[in-house]
Short mmCIF file of C-alpha atoms in Angstrom, two decimals:
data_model
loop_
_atom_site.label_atom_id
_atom_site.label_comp_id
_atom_site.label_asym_id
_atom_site.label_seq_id
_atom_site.Cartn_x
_atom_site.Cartn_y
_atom_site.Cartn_z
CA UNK A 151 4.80 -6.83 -18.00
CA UNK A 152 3.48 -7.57 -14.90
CA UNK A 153 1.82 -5.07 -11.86
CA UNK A 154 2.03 -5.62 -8.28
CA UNK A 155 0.56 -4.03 -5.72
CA UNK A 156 2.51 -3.50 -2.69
CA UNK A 157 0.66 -1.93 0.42
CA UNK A 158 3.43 0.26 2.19
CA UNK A 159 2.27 0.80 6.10
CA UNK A 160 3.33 -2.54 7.90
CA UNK A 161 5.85 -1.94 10.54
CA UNK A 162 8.75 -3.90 10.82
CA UNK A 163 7.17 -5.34 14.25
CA UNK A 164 4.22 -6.53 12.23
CA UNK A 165 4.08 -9.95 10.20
CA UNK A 166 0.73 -11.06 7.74
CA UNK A 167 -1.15 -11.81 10.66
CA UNK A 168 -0.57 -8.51 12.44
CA UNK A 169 -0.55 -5.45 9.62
CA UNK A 170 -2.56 -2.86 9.10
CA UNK A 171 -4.14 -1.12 5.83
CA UNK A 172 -4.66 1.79 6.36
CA UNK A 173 -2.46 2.76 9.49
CA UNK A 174 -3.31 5.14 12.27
CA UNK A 175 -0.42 7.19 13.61
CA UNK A 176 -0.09 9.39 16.69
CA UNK A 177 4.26 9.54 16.45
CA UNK A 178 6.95 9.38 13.82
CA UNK A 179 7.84 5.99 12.96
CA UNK A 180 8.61 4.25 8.87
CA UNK A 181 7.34 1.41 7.83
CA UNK A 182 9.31 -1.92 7.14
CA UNK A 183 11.59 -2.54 4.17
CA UNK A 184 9.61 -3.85 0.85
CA UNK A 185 12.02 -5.67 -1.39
CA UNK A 186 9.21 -6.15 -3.76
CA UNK A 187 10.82 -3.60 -6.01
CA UNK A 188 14.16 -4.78 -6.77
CA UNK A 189 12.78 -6.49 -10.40
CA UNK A 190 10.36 -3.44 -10.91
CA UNK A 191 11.34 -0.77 -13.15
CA UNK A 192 8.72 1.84 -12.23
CA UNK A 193 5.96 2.47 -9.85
CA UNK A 194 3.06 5.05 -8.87
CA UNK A 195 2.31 5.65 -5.23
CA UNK A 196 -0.50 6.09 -3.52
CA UNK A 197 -1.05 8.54 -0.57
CA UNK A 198 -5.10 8.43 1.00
CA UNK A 199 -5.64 10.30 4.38
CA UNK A 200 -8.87 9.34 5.82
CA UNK A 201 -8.31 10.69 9.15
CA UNK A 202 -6.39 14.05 10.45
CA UNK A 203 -6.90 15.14 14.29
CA UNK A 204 -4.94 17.29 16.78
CA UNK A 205 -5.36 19.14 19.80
CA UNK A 206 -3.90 22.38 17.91
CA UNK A 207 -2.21 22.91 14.26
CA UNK A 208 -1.34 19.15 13.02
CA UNK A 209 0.87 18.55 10.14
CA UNK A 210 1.72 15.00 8.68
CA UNK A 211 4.69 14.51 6.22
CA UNK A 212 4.94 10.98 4.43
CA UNK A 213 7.88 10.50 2.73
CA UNK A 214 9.58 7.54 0.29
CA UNK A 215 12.64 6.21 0.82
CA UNK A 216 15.12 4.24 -0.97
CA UNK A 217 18.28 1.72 0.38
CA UNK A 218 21.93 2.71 -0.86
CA UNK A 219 23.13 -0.29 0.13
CA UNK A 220 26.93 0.72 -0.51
CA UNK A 221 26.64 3.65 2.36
CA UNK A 222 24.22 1.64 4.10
CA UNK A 223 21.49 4.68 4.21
CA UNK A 224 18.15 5.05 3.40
CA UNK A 225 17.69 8.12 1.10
CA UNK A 226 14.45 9.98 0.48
CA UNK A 227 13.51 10.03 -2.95
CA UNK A 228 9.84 11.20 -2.85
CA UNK A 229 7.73 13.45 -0.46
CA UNK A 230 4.02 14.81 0.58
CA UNK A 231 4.46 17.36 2.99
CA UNK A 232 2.26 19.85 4.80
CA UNK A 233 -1.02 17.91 4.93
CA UNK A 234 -3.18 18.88 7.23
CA UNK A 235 -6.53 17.75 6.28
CA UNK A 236 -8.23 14.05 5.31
CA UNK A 237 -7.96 14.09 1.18
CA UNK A 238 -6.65 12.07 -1.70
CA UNK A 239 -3.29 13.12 -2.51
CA UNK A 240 -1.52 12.87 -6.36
CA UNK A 241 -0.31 10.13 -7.37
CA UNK A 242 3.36 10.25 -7.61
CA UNK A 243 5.24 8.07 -10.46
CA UNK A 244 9.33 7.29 -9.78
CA UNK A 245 11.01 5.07 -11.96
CA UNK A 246 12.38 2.17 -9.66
CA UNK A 247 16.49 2.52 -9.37
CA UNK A 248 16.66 1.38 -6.21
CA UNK A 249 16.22 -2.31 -5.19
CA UNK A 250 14.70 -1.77 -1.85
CA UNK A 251 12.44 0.98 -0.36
CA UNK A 252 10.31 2.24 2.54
CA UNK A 253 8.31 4.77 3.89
CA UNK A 254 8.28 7.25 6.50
CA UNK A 255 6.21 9.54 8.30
CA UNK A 256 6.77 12.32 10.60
CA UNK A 257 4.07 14.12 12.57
CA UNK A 258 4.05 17.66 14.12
CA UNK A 259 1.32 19.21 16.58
CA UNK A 260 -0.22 18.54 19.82
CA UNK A 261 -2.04 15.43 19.84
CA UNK A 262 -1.47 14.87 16.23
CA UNK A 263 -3.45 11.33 14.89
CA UNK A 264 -3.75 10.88 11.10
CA UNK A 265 -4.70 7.71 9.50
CA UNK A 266 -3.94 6.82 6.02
CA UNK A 267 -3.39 4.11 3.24
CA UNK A 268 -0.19 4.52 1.07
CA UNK A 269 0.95 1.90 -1.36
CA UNK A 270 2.18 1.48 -4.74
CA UNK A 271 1.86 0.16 -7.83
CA UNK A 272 4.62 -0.94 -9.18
CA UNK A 273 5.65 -2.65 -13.05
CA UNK A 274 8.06 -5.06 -13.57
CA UNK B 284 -1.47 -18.64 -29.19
CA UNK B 285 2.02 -20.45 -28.79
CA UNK B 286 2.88 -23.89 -28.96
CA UNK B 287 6.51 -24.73 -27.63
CA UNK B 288 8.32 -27.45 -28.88
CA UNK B 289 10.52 -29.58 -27.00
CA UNK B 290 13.31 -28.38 -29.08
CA UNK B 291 12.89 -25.02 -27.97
CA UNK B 292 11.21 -23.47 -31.37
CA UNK B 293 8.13 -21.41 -30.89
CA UNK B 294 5.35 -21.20 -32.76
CA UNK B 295 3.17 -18.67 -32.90
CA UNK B 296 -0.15 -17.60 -34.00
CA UNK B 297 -0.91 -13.52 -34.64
CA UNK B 298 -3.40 -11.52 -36.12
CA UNK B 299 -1.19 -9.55 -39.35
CA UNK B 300 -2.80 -7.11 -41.22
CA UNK B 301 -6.03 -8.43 -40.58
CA UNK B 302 -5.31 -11.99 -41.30
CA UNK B 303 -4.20 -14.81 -38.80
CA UNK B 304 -0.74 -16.11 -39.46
CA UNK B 305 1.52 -18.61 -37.86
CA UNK B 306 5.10 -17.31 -37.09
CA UNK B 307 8.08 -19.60 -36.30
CA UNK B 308 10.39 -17.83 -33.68
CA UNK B 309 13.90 -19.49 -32.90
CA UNK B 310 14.58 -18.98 -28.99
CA UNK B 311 16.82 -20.37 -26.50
CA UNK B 312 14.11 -21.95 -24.36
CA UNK B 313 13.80 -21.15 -20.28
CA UNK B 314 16.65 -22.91 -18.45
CA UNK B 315 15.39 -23.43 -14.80
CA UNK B 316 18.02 -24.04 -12.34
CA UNK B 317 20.03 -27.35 -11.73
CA UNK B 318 18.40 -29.75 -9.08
CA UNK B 319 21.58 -32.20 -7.22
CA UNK B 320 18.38 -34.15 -6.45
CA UNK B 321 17.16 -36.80 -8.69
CA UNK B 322 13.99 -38.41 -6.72
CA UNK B 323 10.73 -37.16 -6.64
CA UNK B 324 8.13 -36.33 -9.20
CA UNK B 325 8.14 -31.89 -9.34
CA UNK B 326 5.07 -30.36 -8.03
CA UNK B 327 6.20 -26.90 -7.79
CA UNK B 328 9.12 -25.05 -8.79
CA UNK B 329 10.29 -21.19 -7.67
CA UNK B 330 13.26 -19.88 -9.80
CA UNK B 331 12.98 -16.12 -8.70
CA UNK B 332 12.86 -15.24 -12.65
CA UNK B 333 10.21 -13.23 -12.48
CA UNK B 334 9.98 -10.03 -11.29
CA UNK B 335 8.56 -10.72 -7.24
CA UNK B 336 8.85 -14.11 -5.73
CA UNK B 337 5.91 -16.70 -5.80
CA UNK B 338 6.49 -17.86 -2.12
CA UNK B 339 5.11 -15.78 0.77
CA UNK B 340 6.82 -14.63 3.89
CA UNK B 341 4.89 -14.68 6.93
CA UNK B 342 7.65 -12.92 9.63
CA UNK B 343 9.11 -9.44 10.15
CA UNK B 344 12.14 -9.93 7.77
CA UNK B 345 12.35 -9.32 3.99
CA UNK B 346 12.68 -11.22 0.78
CA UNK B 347 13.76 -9.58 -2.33
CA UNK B 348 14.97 -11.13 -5.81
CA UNK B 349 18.78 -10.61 -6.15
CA UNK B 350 20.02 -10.26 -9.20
CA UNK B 351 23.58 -9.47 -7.14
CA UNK B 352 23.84 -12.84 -5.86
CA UNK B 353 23.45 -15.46 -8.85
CA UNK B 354 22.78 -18.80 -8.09
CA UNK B 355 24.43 -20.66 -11.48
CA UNK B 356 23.30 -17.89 -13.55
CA UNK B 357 19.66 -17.14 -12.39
CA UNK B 358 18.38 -14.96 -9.51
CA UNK B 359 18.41 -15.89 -6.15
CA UNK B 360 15.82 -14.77 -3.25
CA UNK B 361 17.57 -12.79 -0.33
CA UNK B 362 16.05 -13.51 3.41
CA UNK B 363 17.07 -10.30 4.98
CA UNK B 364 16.24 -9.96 8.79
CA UNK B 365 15.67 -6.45 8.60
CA UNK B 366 17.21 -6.17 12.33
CA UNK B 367 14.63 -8.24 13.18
CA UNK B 368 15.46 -10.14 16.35
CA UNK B 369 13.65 -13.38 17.61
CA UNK B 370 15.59 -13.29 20.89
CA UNK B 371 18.36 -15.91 22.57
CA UNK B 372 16.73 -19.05 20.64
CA UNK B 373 18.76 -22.14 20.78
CA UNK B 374 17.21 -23.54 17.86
CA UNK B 375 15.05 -23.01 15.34
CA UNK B 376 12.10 -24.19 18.13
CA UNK B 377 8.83 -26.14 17.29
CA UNK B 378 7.16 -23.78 15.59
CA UNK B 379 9.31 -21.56 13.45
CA UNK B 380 10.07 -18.02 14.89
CA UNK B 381 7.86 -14.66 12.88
CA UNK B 382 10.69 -12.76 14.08
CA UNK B 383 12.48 -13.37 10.99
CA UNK B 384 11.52 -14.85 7.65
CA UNK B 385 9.01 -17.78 6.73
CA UNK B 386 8.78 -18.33 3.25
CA UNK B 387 6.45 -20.58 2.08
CA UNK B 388 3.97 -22.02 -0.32
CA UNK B 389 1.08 -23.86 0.76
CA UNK B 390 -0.85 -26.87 -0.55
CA UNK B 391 -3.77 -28.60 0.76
CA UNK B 392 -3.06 -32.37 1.64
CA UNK B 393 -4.41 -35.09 3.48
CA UNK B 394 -1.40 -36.49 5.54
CA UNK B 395 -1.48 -39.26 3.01
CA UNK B 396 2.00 -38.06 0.82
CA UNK B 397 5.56 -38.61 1.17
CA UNK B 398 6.55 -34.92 0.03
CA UNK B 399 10.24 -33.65 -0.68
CA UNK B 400 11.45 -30.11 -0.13
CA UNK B 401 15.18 -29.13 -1.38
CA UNK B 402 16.65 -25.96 -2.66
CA UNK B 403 20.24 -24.32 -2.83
CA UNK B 404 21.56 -21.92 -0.12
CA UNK B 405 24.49 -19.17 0.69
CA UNK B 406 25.71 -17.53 3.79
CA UNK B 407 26.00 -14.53 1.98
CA UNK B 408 26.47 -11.88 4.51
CA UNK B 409 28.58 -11.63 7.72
CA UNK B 410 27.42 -12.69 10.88
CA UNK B 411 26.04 -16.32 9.46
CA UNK B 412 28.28 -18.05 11.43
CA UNK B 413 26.21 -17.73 14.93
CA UNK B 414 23.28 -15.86 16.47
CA UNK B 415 21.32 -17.07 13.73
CA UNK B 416 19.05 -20.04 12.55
CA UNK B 417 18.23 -21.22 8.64
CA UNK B 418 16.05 -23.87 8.39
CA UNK B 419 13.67 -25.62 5.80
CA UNK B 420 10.20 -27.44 7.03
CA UNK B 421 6.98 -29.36 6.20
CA UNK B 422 4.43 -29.25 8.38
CA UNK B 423 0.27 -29.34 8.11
CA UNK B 424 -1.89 -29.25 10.62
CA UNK B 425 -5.52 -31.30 11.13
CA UNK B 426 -8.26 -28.86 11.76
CA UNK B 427 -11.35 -30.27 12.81
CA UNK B 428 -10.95 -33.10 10.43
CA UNK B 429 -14.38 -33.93 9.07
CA UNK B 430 -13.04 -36.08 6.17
CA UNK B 431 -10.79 -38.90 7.28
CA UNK B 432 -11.95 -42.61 8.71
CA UNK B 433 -10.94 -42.50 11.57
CA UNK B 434 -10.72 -39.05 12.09
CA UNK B 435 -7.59 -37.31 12.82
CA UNK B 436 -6.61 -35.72 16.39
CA UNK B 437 -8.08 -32.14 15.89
CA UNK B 438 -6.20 -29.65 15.88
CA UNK B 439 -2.57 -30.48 15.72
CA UNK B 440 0.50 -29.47 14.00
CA UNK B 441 2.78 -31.84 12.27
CA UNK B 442 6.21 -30.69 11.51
CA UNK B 443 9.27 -31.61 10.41
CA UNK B 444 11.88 -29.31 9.97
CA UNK B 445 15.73 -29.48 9.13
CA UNK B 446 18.36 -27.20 10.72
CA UNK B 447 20.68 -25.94 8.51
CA UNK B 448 23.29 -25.26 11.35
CA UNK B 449 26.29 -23.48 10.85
CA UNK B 450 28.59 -24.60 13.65
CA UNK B 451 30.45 -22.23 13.97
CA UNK B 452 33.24 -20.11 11.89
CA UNK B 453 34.20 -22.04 8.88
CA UNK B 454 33.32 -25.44 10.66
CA UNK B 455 31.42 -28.52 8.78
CA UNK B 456 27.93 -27.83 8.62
CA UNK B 457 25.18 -30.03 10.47
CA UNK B 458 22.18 -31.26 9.82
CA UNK B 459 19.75 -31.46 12.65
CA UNK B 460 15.88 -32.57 12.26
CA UNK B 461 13.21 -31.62 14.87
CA UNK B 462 13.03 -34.88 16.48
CA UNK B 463 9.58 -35.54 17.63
CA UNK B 464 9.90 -38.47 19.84
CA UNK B 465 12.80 -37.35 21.40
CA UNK B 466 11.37 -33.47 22.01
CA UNK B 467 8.24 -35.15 23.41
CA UNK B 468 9.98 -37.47 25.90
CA UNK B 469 11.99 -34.08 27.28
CA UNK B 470 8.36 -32.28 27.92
CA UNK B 471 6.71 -34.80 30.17
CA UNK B 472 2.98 -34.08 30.66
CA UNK B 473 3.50 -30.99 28.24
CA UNK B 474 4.14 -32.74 25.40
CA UNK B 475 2.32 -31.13 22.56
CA UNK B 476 2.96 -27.46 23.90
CA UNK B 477 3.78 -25.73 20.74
CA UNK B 478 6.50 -23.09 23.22
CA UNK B 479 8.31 -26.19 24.97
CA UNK B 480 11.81 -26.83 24.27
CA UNK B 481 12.98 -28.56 21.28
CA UNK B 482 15.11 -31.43 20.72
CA UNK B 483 16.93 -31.68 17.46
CA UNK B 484 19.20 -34.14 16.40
CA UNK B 485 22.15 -34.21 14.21
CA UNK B 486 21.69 -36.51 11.48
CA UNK B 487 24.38 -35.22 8.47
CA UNK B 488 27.18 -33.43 8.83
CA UNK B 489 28.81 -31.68 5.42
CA UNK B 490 31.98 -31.18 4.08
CA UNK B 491 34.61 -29.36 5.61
CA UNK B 492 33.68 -25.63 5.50
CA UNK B 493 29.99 -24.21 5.85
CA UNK B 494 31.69 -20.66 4.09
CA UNK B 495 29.66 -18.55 6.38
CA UNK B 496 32.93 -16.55 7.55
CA UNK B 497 34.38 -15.82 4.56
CA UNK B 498 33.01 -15.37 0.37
CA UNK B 499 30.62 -13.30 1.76
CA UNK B 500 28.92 -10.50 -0.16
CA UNK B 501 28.30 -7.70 2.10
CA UNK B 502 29.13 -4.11 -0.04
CA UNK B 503 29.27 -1.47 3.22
CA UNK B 504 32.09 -3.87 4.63
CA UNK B 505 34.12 -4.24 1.48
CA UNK B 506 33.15 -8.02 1.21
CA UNK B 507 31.96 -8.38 -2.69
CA UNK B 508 32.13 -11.84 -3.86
CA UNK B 509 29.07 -12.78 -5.31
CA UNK B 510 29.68 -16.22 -5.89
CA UNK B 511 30.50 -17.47 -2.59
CA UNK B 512 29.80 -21.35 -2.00
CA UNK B 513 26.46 -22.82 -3.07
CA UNK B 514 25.08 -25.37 -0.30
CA UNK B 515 22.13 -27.94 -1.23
CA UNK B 516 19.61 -29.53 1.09
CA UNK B 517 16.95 -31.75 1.08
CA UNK B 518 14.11 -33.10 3.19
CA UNK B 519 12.27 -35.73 2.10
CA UNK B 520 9.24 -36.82 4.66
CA UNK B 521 6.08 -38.75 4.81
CA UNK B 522 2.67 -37.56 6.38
CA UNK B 523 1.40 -41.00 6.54
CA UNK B 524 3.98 -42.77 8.85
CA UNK B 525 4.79 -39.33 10.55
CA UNK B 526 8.62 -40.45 9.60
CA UNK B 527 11.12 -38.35 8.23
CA UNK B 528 12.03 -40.54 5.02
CA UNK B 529 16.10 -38.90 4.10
CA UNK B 530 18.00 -35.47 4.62
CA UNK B 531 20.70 -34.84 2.22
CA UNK B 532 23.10 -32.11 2.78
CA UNK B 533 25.42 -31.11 -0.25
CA UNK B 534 26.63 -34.49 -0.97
CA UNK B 535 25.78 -36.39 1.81
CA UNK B 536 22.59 -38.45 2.18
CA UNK B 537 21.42 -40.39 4.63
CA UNK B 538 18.00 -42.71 4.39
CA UNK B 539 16.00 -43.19 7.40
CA UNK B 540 14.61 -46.38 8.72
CA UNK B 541 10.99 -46.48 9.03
CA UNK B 542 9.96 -45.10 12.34
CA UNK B 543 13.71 -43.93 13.22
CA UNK B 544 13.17 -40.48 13.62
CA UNK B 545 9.18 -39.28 13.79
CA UNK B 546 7.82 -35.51 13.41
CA UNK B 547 7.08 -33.22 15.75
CA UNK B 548 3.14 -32.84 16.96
CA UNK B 549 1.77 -29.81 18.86
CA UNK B 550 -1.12 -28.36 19.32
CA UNK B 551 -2.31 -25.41 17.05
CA UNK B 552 -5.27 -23.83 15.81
CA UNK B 553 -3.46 -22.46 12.89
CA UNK B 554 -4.50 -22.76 8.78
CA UNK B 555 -5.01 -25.93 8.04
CA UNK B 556 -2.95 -26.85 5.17
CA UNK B 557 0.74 -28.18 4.11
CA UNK B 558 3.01 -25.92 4.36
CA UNK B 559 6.66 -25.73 2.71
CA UNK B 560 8.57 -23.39 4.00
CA UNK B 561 12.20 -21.90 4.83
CA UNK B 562 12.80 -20.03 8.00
CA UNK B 563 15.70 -17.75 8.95
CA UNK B 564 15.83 -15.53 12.14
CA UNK B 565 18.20 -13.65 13.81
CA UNK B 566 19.33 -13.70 18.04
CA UNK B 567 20.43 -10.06 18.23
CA UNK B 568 19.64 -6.81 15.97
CA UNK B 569 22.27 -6.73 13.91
CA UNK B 570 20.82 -7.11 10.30
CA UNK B 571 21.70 -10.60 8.62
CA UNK B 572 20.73 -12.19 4.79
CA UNK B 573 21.48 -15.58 3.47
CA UNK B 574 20.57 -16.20 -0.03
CA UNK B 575 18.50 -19.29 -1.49
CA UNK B 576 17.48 -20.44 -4.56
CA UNK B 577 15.81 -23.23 -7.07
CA UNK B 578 13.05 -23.95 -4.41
CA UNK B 579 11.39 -27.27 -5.36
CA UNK B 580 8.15 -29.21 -3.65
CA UNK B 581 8.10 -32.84 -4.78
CA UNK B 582 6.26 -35.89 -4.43
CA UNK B 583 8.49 -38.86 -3.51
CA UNK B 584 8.33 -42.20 -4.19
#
């Protein structure tokens, strides 16, 4: 068995020089497409916020998705929502069906800036 | 412990009940992928059997294992541009483009090596048959050399790099290397600027059709043939001379003279090491994947 980490908040206009871990984020946006999965057969992921501001009520929503390559979508397969506040969320486990995945994160409120480190752990 | 034999038997040693015991297990032993290359001793070998790939990708694209696309019965990698877009490029430049995919491994050298670089490649999706660029390079660059007698320039880049060019729609594929002499005499008095234009030069041309615009695998479009056509290339180069040594294009191989075509030098502050690497990048949005496989670094006689 083997484990790989696989840090989930570079954008696809970032390359190894340019990334960031964790990621501060003041509008929607998804990360870029990790085909590190497509030999793993399950992973755990990893949600941190370290940082949660807004002018008024701010609510940040990370979600998981996955590539159906057939209907050329991405579909979500995993979600935090409602966070408000800096904390440490659960740790989510998903067996790995899908061969490619990414994530996204939507932001609602005034002024709304959250920073945060997701990745995953995956096993292959 | 386990010992294999060249025969492919196995044995083992395991703790049983308490006691150590040696265990003889019959297996089929690891088959690594066919190399159409026979020079060159084998430094370092990338398969794509296990379950994430051991070379790195330094650009905006993707690389993922395939276990769709089989390259003679063993995973291949997929370079997937994402969408990325490097722009109207004409060729794969000087320095390779981070608006696609670099894949690479890296070994620390000291210009001293003649050093081979070959693996097997598809055009496995549509739109391979323009508005992109596949290429393969080795390149190092000097530092501040503090090691050498005489020292070398500081701070350079040395590539040389083979484009993989398509040609169009179902034409013969070419083979053009980054021709250093030749890209230097077209940049008078800017000669090592990494962003001036680059001359390449076709050197080998392959058989009849490159495949790229039709045997493609791409499943929203109805296009599912995972075999498609398997191309091979190799570049075999030496750091001492600054000469490319031979290209070899599916069955075509053609030997350099000494001195007939040198590598490419710019400027660059970049790591200082030998890199091997394959490059892909896209001219518009419109996501594109080839497929690669049995990546092999050698040293050459």
């Amino acid at each position: 068995m083997r484990k790989v980490t696989i840090p989930m908040t570079t954008l696809v206009t970032n390359n190894e020089q340019s990334g960031a871990v964790p990621i501060t984020v003041t509008a929607n946006g998804n990360s870029r497409a990790y085909g590190e999965f497509a030999r793993m057969k399950d992973a755990v992921f990893l949600l941190d916020v370290t940082d949660a501001s807004g002018a008024g009520e701010h609510t940040l929503t990370v979600t998981i998705e996955a590539f159906d390559e057939a209907a050329d979508i991405w579909r979500e397969v995993l979600e935090w929502d409602g966070i408000t506040a800096v904390g440490t969320q659960d740790p989510e486990v998903l067996e790995i069906y899908f061969k490619r995945y990414r994530a996204k994160w939507e932001l609602v409120g005034d002024g709304a800036e959250f920073t945060f480190a997701l990745s995953a752990i995956a096993r292959g | 412990m386990s010992i294999t034999l060249p025969n492919g038997v196995v044995v083992e040693s395991r703790a049983v009940g308490g006691q150590q015991r040696q265990i003889l297990a019959v297996a089929e032993p690891l088959r690594p992928a066919p190399d159409r290359s026979t020079s060159g001793r084998l430094i370092w070998s990338e398969d794509f059997t296990d379950v994430i790939p051991g070379i790195w990708n330094d650009g905006l694209g993707f690389l993922e294992i395939d276990d769709d696309i089989r390259c003679f019965g063993l995973p291949s990698c997929r370079f997937h541009t994402g969408g990325a877009s490097a722009g109207a490029t004409t060729s794969p430049n000087r320095t390779a483009s981070t608006s696609g995919i670099i894949a690479k491994t890296r070994i620390h050298d000291n210009f001293a090596g003649r050093w081979g670089l070959s693996m097997w490649f598809r055009l496995t999706g549509l739109n391979n048959t323009s508005n992109n660029k596949l290429s393969m390079s080795i390149y190092n660059r000097t530092g501040i050399d503090t090691v050498q007698e005489p020292p070398l320039d500081g701070s350079q880049a040395r590539h040389f790099r083979l484009w993989l060019d398509p040609n169009g729609n179902n034409q013969s594929m070419v083979g053009r290397i980054l021709d250093g002499e030749a890209t230097a005499a077209a940049n008078p008095g800017n000669e090592e600027n990494p962003t001036a234009s680059a001359v390449y030069t076709a050197v080998v041309t392959s058989w009849n059709q490159n495949g790229g615009g039709s045997h493609t695998y791409d499943v929203p479009t109805g296009r599912l043939d995972r075999v498609g056509g398997w191309h091979y290339a190799k570049l075999v180069v030496d750091f001492a001379t600054g000469d490319y040594v031979s290209v070899q294009l599916d069955s075509n191989i053609v030997v350099f003279e000494p001195g007939e075509y040198k590598q490419d030098v710019t400027t660059s502050t970049g790591f200082a090491g030998m890199h091997m690497s394959v490059e892909y990048h896209a001219n518009t949005s419109t996501p594109r994947f080839v497929n690669i496989a049995a990546l092999r670094g050698t040293l050459e006689e």
